PDB file of C-alpha atoms in Angstrom:
ATOM      1  CA  GLY A   1       0.000   0.000   0.000  1.00 60.00           C
ATOM      2  CA  ALA A   2       0.862   3.650  -0.224  1.00 66.00           C
ATOM      3  CA  VAL A   3       3.355   4.689   2.421  1.00 83.00           C
ATOM      4  CA  VAL A   4       3.510   8.155   3.898  1.00 90.00           C
ATOM      5  CA  SER A   5       6.436   9.146   6.064  1.00 91.00           C
ATOM      6  CA  GLN A   6       6.231  12.053   8.486  1.00 94.00           C
ATOM      7  CA  HIS A   7       8.867  13.496  10.734  1.00 94.00           C
ATOM      8  CA  PRO A   8       9.742  14.458  13.291  1.00 96.00           C
ATOM      9  CA  SER A   9       7.481  12.307  15.439  1.00 94.00           C
ATOM     10  CA  TRP A  10       7.849  14.543  18.393  1.00 95.00           C
ATOM     11  CA  VAL A  11       9.156  18.033  18.926  1.00 96.00           C
ATOM     12  CA  ILE A  12       9.407  20.357  21.890  1.00 96.00           C
ATOM     13  CA  CYS A  13      10.212  23.984  21.244  1.00 95.00           C
ATOM     14  CA  LYS A  14      10.252  27.316  22.988  1.00 96.00           C
ATOM     15  CA  SER A  15       7.522  29.836  22.412  1.00 96.00           C
ATOM     16  CA  GLY A  16       8.325  32.128  19.488  1.00 96.00           C
ATOM     17  CA  THR A  17      10.372  29.653  17.511  1.00 96.00           C
ATOM     18  CA  SER A  18       9.396  28.023  14.224  1.00 97.00           C
ATOM     19  CA  VAL A  19       9.003  24.312  13.644  1.00 97.00           C
ATOM     20  CA  LYS A  20       9.044  22.478  10.319  1.00 97.00           C
ATOM     21  CA  ILE A  21       7.258  19.171   9.800  1.00 97.00           C
ATOM     22  CA  GLU A  22       7.893  17.046   6.717  1.00 96.00           C
ATOM     23  CA  CYS A  23       5.526  14.690   4.967  1.00 95.00           C
ATOM     24  CA  ARG A  24       6.810  12.385   2.242  1.00 93.00           C
ATOM     25  CA  SER A  25       5.101   9.889  -0.009  1.00 89.00           C
ATOM     26  CA  LEU A  26       7.564   7.023  -0.333  1.00 88.00           C
ATOM     27  CA  ASP A  27       6.234   4.829  -3.125  1.00 82.00           C
ATOM     28  CA  PHE A  28       3.942   7.064  -5.133  1.00 80.00           C
ATOM     29  CA  GLN A  29       3.687  10.610  -6.390  1.00 83.00           C
ATOM     30  CA  ALA A  30       1.313  12.652  -4.308  1.00 82.00           C
ATOM     31  CA  THR A  31      -0.430  15.372  -6.246  1.00 82.00           C
ATOM     32  CA  THR A  32      -2.293  16.386  -3.127  1.00 86.00           C
ATOM     33  CA  MET A  33      -1.340  16.327   0.525  1.00 90.00           C
ATOM     34  CA  PHE A  34      -3.543  17.195   3.447  1.00 92.00           C
ATOM     35  CA  TRP A  35      -2.586  18.551   6.838  1.00 96.00           C
ATOM     36  CA  TYR A  36      -4.689  17.859   9.895  1.00 96.00           C
ATOM     37  CA  ARG A  37      -4.517  18.961  13.493  1.00 96.00           C
ATOM     38  CA  GLN A  38      -5.804  16.939  16.394  1.00 95.00           C
ATOM     39  CA  PHE A  39      -6.186  18.210  19.939  1.00 93.00           C
ATOM     40  CA  PRO A  40      -6.292  15.671  22.800  1.00 90.00           C
ATOM     41  CA  LYS A  41      -9.376  13.470  22.737  1.00 88.00           C
ATOM     42  CA  GLN A  42     -10.775  15.313  19.730  1.00 92.00           C
ATOM     43  CA  SER A  43     -11.255  14.505  16.089  1.00 94.00           C
ATOM     44  CA  LEU A  44      -8.996  15.435  13.211  1.00 94.00           C
ATOM     45  CA  MET A  45      -9.559  18.881  11.792  1.00 94.00           C
ATOM     46  CA  LEU A  46      -8.413  19.590   8.261  1.00 94.00           C
ATOM     47  CA  MET A  47      -6.102  22.586   8.202  1.00 96.00           C
ATOM     48  CA  ALA A  48      -5.155  22.855   4.563  1.00 94.00           C
ATOM     49  CA  THR A  49      -4.912  21.096   1.239  1.00 92.00           C
ATOM     50  CA  SER A  50      -1.577  21.233  -0.487  1.00 90.00           C
ATOM     51  CA  ASN A  51      -1.240  20.770  -4.234  1.00 86.00           C
ATOM     52  CA  GLU A  52       2.130  20.307  -5.856  1.00 84.00           C
ATOM     53  CA  GLY A  53       3.406  23.463  -7.455  1.00 82.00           C
ATOM     54  CA  SER A  54       0.622  25.729  -6.275  1.00 85.00           C
ATOM     55  CA  LYS A  55      -0.439  27.570  -3.177  1.00 88.00           C
ATOM     56  CA  ALA A  56      -2.125  25.637  -0.420  1.00 92.00           C
ATOM     57  CA  THR A  57      -5.824  26.013   0.238  1.00 93.00           C
ATOM     58  CA  TYR A  58      -6.538  26.730   3.875  1.00 95.00           C
ATOM     59  CA  GLU A  59      -9.671  25.885   5.786  1.00 93.00           C
ATOM     60  CA  GLN A  60     -11.679  28.619   7.404  1.00 93.00           C
ATOM     61  CA  GLY A  61     -10.104  29.852  10.601  1.00 93.00           C
ATOM     62  CA  VAL A  62      -6.600  28.586   9.846  1.00 95.00           C
ATOM     63  CA  GLU A  63      -4.018  31.358   9.661  1.00 94.00           C
ATOM     64  CA  LYS A  64      -2.057  30.956   6.468  1.00 93.00           C
ATOM     65  CA  ASP A  65       0.739  33.217   7.673  1.00 94.00           C
ATOM     66  CA  LYS A  66       1.195  31.125  10.757  1.00 96.00           C
ATOM     67  CA  PHE A  67       1.000  27.685   9.163  1.00 97.00           C
ATOM     68  CA  LEU A  68       3.165  27.843   6.067  1.00 96.00           C
ATOM     69  CA  ILE A  69       2.754  24.956   3.665  1.00 94.00           C
ATOM     70  CA  ASN A  70       5.098  24.176   0.833  1.00 91.00           C
ATOM     71  CA  HIS A  71       4.553  21.358  -1.665  1.00 89.00           C
ATOM     72  CA  ALA A  72       7.538  21.782  -3.900  1.00 82.00           C
ATOM     73  CA  SER A  73       7.690  18.254  -5.272  1.00 88.00           C
ATOM     74  CA  LEU A  74       5.380  15.333  -5.881  1.00 87.00           C
ATOM     75  CA  THR A  75       6.786  13.497  -2.894  1.00 90.00           C
ATOM     76  CA  LEU A  76       7.272  16.167  -0.261  1.00 92.00           C
ATOM     77  CA  SER A  77       5.113  18.673   1.557  1.00 93.00           C
ATOM     78  CA  THR A  78       6.206  20.683   4.579  1.00 95.00           C
ATOM     79  CA  LEU A  79       4.244  22.451   7.271  1.00 97.00           C
ATOM     80  CA  THR A  80       6.042  25.205   9.150  1.00 97.00           C
ATOM     81  CA  VAL A  81       4.486  26.488  12.338  1.00 97.00           C
ATOM     82  CA  THR A  82       5.872  30.004  12.611  1.00 97.00           C
ATOM     83  CA  SER A  83       6.325  31.791  15.920  1.00 96.00           C
ATOM     84  CA  ALA A  84       4.811  28.879  17.764  1.00 96.00           C
ATOM     85  CA  HIS A  85       2.864  29.468  20.955  1.00 96.00           C
ATOM     86  CA  PRO A  86       1.584  27.039  23.585  1.00 96.00           C
ATOM     87  CA  GLU A  87      -1.880  27.022  22.005  1.00 95.00           C
ATOM     88  CA  ASP A  88      -0.303  25.552  18.857  1.00 96.00           C
ATOM     89  CA  SER A  89       0.630  22.445  20.827  1.00 96.00           C
ATOM     90  CA  SER A  90      -1.187  19.633  19.101  1.00 96.00           C
ATOM     91  CA  PHE A  91      -0.813  16.428  17.123  1.00 96.00           C
ATOM     92  CA  TYR A  92      -0.277  17.200  13.421  1.00 97.00           C
ATOM     93  CA  ILE A  93      -0.954  14.504  10.831  1.00 96.00           C
ATOM     94  CA  CYS A  94      -0.495  14.546   7.075  1.00 95.00           C
ATOM     95  CA  SER A  95      -1.986  12.350   4.400  1.00 91.00           C
ATOM     96  CA  ALA A  96      -1.173  12.065   0.744  1.00 86.00           C
ATOM     97  CA  ASN A  97      -3.297  11.349  -2.283  1.00 78.00           C
ATOM     98  CA  THR A  98      -3.031  10.835  -5.980  1.00 69.00           C
ATOM     99  CA  PRO A  99      -5.887  10.328  -8.454  1.00 65.00           C
ATOM    100  CA  GLY A 100      -5.201   6.623  -8.841  1.00 63.00           C
ATOM    101  CA  LEU A 101      -5.559   6.120  -5.104  1.00 57.00           C
ATOM    102  CA  MET A 102      -8.858   7.888  -4.640  1.00 55.00           C
ATOM    103  CA  ASN A 103     -10.706   4.629  -4.254  1.00 57.00           C
ATOM    104  CA  GLU A 104      -8.144   2.939  -2.094  1.00 66.00           C
ATOM    105  CA  LYS A 105      -7.451   3.127   1.579  1.00 65.00           C
ATOM    106  CA  LEU A 106      -5.918   6.493   2.242  1.00 72.00           C
ATOM    107  CA  PHE A 107      -2.778   6.359   4.327  1.00 77.00           C
ATOM    108  CA  PHE A 108      -1.627   8.827   6.888  1.00 89.00           C
ATOM    109  CA  GLY A 109       1.743   9.836   8.196  1.00 93.00           C
ATOM    110  CA  SER A 110       2.776   8.750  11.657  1.00 92.00           C
ATOM    111  CA  GLY A 111       1.973  12.162  13.100  1.00 95.00           C
ATOM    112  CA  THR A 112       3.994  14.828  14.870  1.00 96.00           C
ATOM    113  CA  GLN A 113       3.339  15.720  18.478  1.00 96.00           C
ATOM    114  CA  LEU A 114       4.259  19.376  18.933  1.00 96.00           C
ATOM    115  CA  SER A 115       4.688  20.780  22.423  1.00 96.00           C
ATOM    116  CA  VAL A 116       5.390  24.494  22.725  1.00 96.00           C
ATOM    117  CA  LEU A 117       6.729  25.639  26.080  1.00 96.00           C
TER     118      LEU A 117
ATOM    119  CA  GLU B   1     -21.195  21.858   4.004  1.00 83.00           C
ATOM    120  CA  LEU B   2     -20.522  18.228   4.781  1.00 86.00           C
ATOM    121  CA  LYS B   3     -20.894  17.279   8.425  1.00 91.00           C
ATOM    122  CA  VAL B   4     -20.129  13.898   9.912  1.00 94.00           C
ATOM    123  CA  GLU B   5     -21.444  12.656  13.231  1.00 95.00           C
ATOM    124  CA  GLN B   6     -20.634   9.505  15.100  1.00 96.00           C
ATOM    125  CA  ASN B   7     -22.306   7.884  18.005  1.00 96.00           C
ATOM    126  CA  PRO B   8     -21.733   6.896  20.612  1.00 96.00           C
ATOM    127  CA  LEU B   9     -18.791   9.116  21.521  1.00 95.00           C
ATOM    128  CA  PHE B  10     -17.684   6.699  24.182  1.00 95.00           C
ATOM    129  CA  LEU B  11     -18.390   3.016  24.488  1.00 93.00           C
ATOM    130  CA  SER B  12     -17.422   0.743  27.304  1.00 95.00           C
ATOM    131  CA  MET B  13     -18.201  -2.880  26.611  1.00 93.00           C
ATOM    132  CA  GLN B  14     -17.491  -6.245  28.058  1.00 95.00           C
ATOM    133  CA  GLU B  15     -15.391  -8.805  26.236  1.00 96.00           C
ATOM    134  CA  GLY B  16     -17.464 -11.147  24.154  1.00 96.00           C
ATOM    135  CA  LYS B  17     -20.272  -8.691  23.540  1.00 96.00           C
ATOM    136  CA  ASN B  18     -21.404  -7.186  20.244  1.00 97.00           C
ATOM    137  CA  TYR B  19     -21.969  -3.553  19.487  1.00 95.00           C
ATOM    138  CA  THR B  20     -22.384  -1.120  16.606  1.00 97.00           C
ATOM    139  CA  ILE B  21     -20.921   2.320  16.014  1.00 97.00           C
ATOM    140  CA  TYR B  22     -22.907   4.637  13.772  1.00 98.00           C
ATOM    141  CA  CYS B  23     -21.677   7.285  11.361  1.00 97.00           C
ATOM    142  CA  ASN B  24     -24.132   9.747   9.832  1.00 96.00           C
ATOM    143  CA  TYR B  25     -23.229  12.333   7.240  1.00 95.00           C
ATOM    144  CA  SER B  26     -25.137  15.284   5.901  1.00 94.00           C
ATOM    145  CA  THR B  27     -24.598  15.416   2.131  1.00 89.00           C
ATOM    146  CA  THR B  28     -24.110  13.004  -0.722  1.00 87.00           C
ATOM    147  CA  SER B  29     -20.756  11.270  -0.832  1.00 87.00           C
ATOM    148  CA  ASP B  30     -19.231   8.476  -2.837  1.00 80.00           C
ATOM    149  CA  ARG B  31     -16.669   7.251  -0.345  1.00 87.00           C
ATOM    150  CA  LEU B  32     -16.475   6.542   3.326  1.00 93.00           C
ATOM    151  CA  TYR B  33     -13.544   5.341   5.388  1.00 93.00           C
ATOM    152  CA  TRP B  34     -13.110   3.828   8.803  1.00 96.00           C
ATOM    153  CA  TYR B  35      -9.926   4.293  10.801  1.00 95.00           C
ATOM    154  CA  ARG B  36      -8.575   3.136  14.117  1.00 96.00           C
ATOM    155  CA  GLN B  37      -6.350   5.287  16.314  1.00 95.00           C
ATOM    156  CA  ASP B  38      -4.420   4.101  19.346  1.00 94.00           C
ATOM    157  CA  PRO B  39      -3.362   6.683  21.965  1.00 91.00           C
ATOM    158  CA  GLY B  40      -0.518   8.842  20.724  1.00 88.00           C
ATOM    159  CA  LYS B  41      -0.498   7.145  17.344  1.00 90.00           C
ATOM    160  CA  SER B  42      -1.593   8.007  13.846  1.00 90.00           C
ATOM    161  CA  LEU B  43      -4.492   6.464  11.977  1.00 92.00           C
ATOM    162  CA  GLU B  44      -4.687   2.867  10.869  1.00 91.00           C
ATOM    163  CA  SER B  45      -6.864   2.348   7.830  1.00 89.00           C
ATOM    164  CA  LEU B  46      -9.583  -0.261   8.345  1.00 93.00           C
ATOM    165  CA  PHE B  47     -12.095  -0.058   5.522  1.00 93.00           C
ATOM    166  CA  VAL B  48     -13.030   1.959   2.477  1.00 91.00           C
ATOM    167  CA  LEU B  49     -16.642   1.794   1.305  1.00 92.00           C
ATOM    168  CA  LEU B  50     -17.479   3.085  -2.129  1.00 88.00           C
ATOM    169  CA  SER B  51     -20.992   2.005  -3.038  1.00 86.00           C
ATOM    170  CA  ASN B  52     -24.454   1.685  -1.589  1.00 88.00           C
ATOM    171  CA  GLY B  53     -24.843  -1.613   0.180  1.00 89.00           C
ATOM    172  CA  ALA B  54     -21.103  -2.203   0.436  1.00 91.00           C
ATOM    173  CA  VAL B  55     -20.139  -4.496   3.274  1.00 94.00           C
ATOM    174  CA  LYS B  56     -16.600  -5.324   4.309  1.00 95.00           C
ATOM    175  CA  GLN B  57     -15.347  -7.527   7.091  1.00 96.00           C
ATOM    176  CA  GLU B  58     -12.013  -8.090   8.703  1.00 95.00           C
ATOM    177  CA  GLY B  59     -11.723 -10.162  11.815  1.00 96.00           C
ATOM    178  CA  ARG B  60     -14.242  -9.040  14.404  1.00 97.00           C
ATOM    179  CA  LEU B  61     -15.059  -5.804  12.567  1.00 98.00           C
ATOM    180  CA  MET B  62     -17.626  -5.364   9.823  1.00 98.00           C
ATOM    181  CA  ALA B  63     -18.451  -2.105   8.085  1.00 97.00           C
ATOM    182  CA  SER B  64     -21.433  -1.300   5.901  1.00 97.00           C
ATOM    183  CA  LEU B  65     -22.675   1.658   3.932  1.00 95.00           C
ATOM    184  CA  ASP B  66     -26.164   2.891   3.103  1.00 95.00           C
ATOM    185  CA  THR B  67     -25.758   5.919   0.861  1.00 93.00           C
ATOM    186  CA  LYS B  68     -29.488   6.601   0.719  1.00 93.00           C
ATOM    187  CA  ALA B  69     -29.686   6.923   4.484  1.00 94.00           C
ATOM    188  CA  ARG B  70     -26.238   8.543   4.564  1.00 95.00           C
ATOM    189  CA  LEU B  71     -25.276   6.070   7.227  1.00 96.00           C
ATOM    190  CA  SER B  72     -22.383   3.742   7.819  1.00 97.00           C
ATOM    191  CA  THR B  73     -22.031   1.260  10.625  1.00 98.00           C
ATOM    192  CA  LEU B  74     -19.039  -0.442  12.180  1.00 98.00           C
ATOM    193  CA  HIS B  75     -20.126  -3.623  13.902  1.00 98.00           C
ATOM    194  CA  ILE B  76     -17.987  -5.275  16.528  1.00 97.00           C
ATOM    195  CA  THR B  77     -18.492  -8.964  17.118  1.00 97.00           C
ATOM    196  CA  ALA B  78     -17.394 -10.692  20.327  1.00 96.00           C
ATOM    197  CA  ALA B  79     -15.205  -7.817  21.427  1.00 96.00           C
ATOM    198  CA  VAL B  80     -11.724  -8.449  22.792  1.00 96.00           C
ATOM    199  CA  HIS B  81      -9.472  -6.134  24.762  1.00 96.00           C
ATOM    200  CA  ASP B  82      -7.188  -5.560  21.772  1.00 96.00           C
ATOM    201  CA  LEU B  83      -9.988  -3.703  20.035  1.00 97.00           C
ATOM    202  CA  SER B  84      -9.818  -0.900  22.609  1.00 97.00           C
ATOM    203  CA  ALA B  85      -9.015   2.257  20.619  1.00 97.00           C
ATOM    204  CA  THR B  86     -10.695   5.280  19.106  1.00 96.00           C
ATOM    205  CA  TYR B  87     -12.539   4.673  15.846  1.00 97.00           C
ATOM    206  CA  PHE B  88     -13.169   7.389  13.286  1.00 97.00           C
ATOM    207  CA  CYS B  89     -15.275   7.440  10.194  1.00 97.00           C
ATOM    208  CA  ALA B  90     -14.352   9.907   7.466  1.00 95.00           C
ATOM    209  CA  VAL B  91     -16.422  10.941   4.483  1.00 93.00           C
ATOM    210  CA  GLY B  92     -15.131  12.288   1.189  1.00 86.00           C
ATOM    211  CA  ASP B  93     -16.704  15.475  -0.045  1.00 80.00           C
ATOM    212  CA  ASN B  94     -16.976  16.466  -3.699  1.00 75.00           C
ATOM    213  CA  THR B  95     -13.305  17.419  -3.758  1.00 76.00           C
ATOM    214  CA  ASP B  96     -10.427  15.364  -2.398  1.00 74.00           C
ATOM    215  CA  LYS B  97     -11.091  16.304   1.195  1.00 84.00           C
ATOM    216  CA  LEU B  98     -11.986  13.955   3.996  1.00 88.00           C
ATOM    217  CA  ILE B  99     -14.218  15.169   6.792  1.00 91.00           C
ATOM    218  CA  PHE B 100     -13.820  13.196   9.980  1.00 94.00           C
ATOM    219  CA  GLY B 101     -16.465  12.165  12.439  1.00 95.00           C
ATOM    220  CA  THR B 102     -16.217  12.974  16.101  1.00 93.00           C
ATOM    221  CA  GLY B 103     -14.688   9.620  16.932  1.00 95.00           C
ATOM    222  CA  THR B 104     -15.860   6.793  19.178  1.00 96.00           C
ATOM    223  CA  ARG B 105     -13.625   5.864  22.054  1.00 96.00           C
ATOM    224  CA  LEU B 106     -14.033   2.148  22.650  1.00 96.00           C
ATOM    225  CA  GLN B 107     -12.956   0.471  25.838  1.00 96.00           C
ATOM    226  CA  VAL B 108     -13.297  -3.286  26.170  1.00 96.00           C
ATOM    227  CA  PHE B 109     -13.042  -4.723  29.655  1.00 94.00           C
ATOM    228  CA  PRO B 110     -12.886  -8.327  30.912  1.00 88.00           C
TER     229      PRO B 110
END
């Protein structure tokens, strides 16, 4: 099946710093990648949709200047949390898609637990 | 706007018992997924359902889809402790997006 690699798995940072999270599709070319955020004991909330070579589409209420998404290649998308604050602490998960996989099980990255002190 | 609701939100059940988790969604969709999540982990894909009347089974879990009722069920048969986890349904909208349900936290006790 389609494999999606995400790292780091876990990051602790000081308030005000920026953190970059990478999401890679290992055995297929991902035309679209999705970024989700999950707070403890809550569901996954879609933050943005990232299409290769174009600007990301952000969901309502997500600050595009704070959560920078870059999808420069068909196998890599990055999410940068800029000037992180404690309220940004969350579990961030990516998933990747390509038209041929639309009807298959969609696979997710392993997730990144971000803790901002 | 597509909305997805699950119930129950929390389920505590005894080993050996059967139960069903329900997933309702608000607008037409052509694909529905079920996922399992263990604490601190990412999502494990369980089933993808693509047509009305689709039924899939794996082990003690069986998922079905009724697109007319906009309802999917995840049925647990003879629960065992290893099934304790949070289960999410997710529904595809008319783009590539997946909208997730609220999740059902399942706890199976002896």
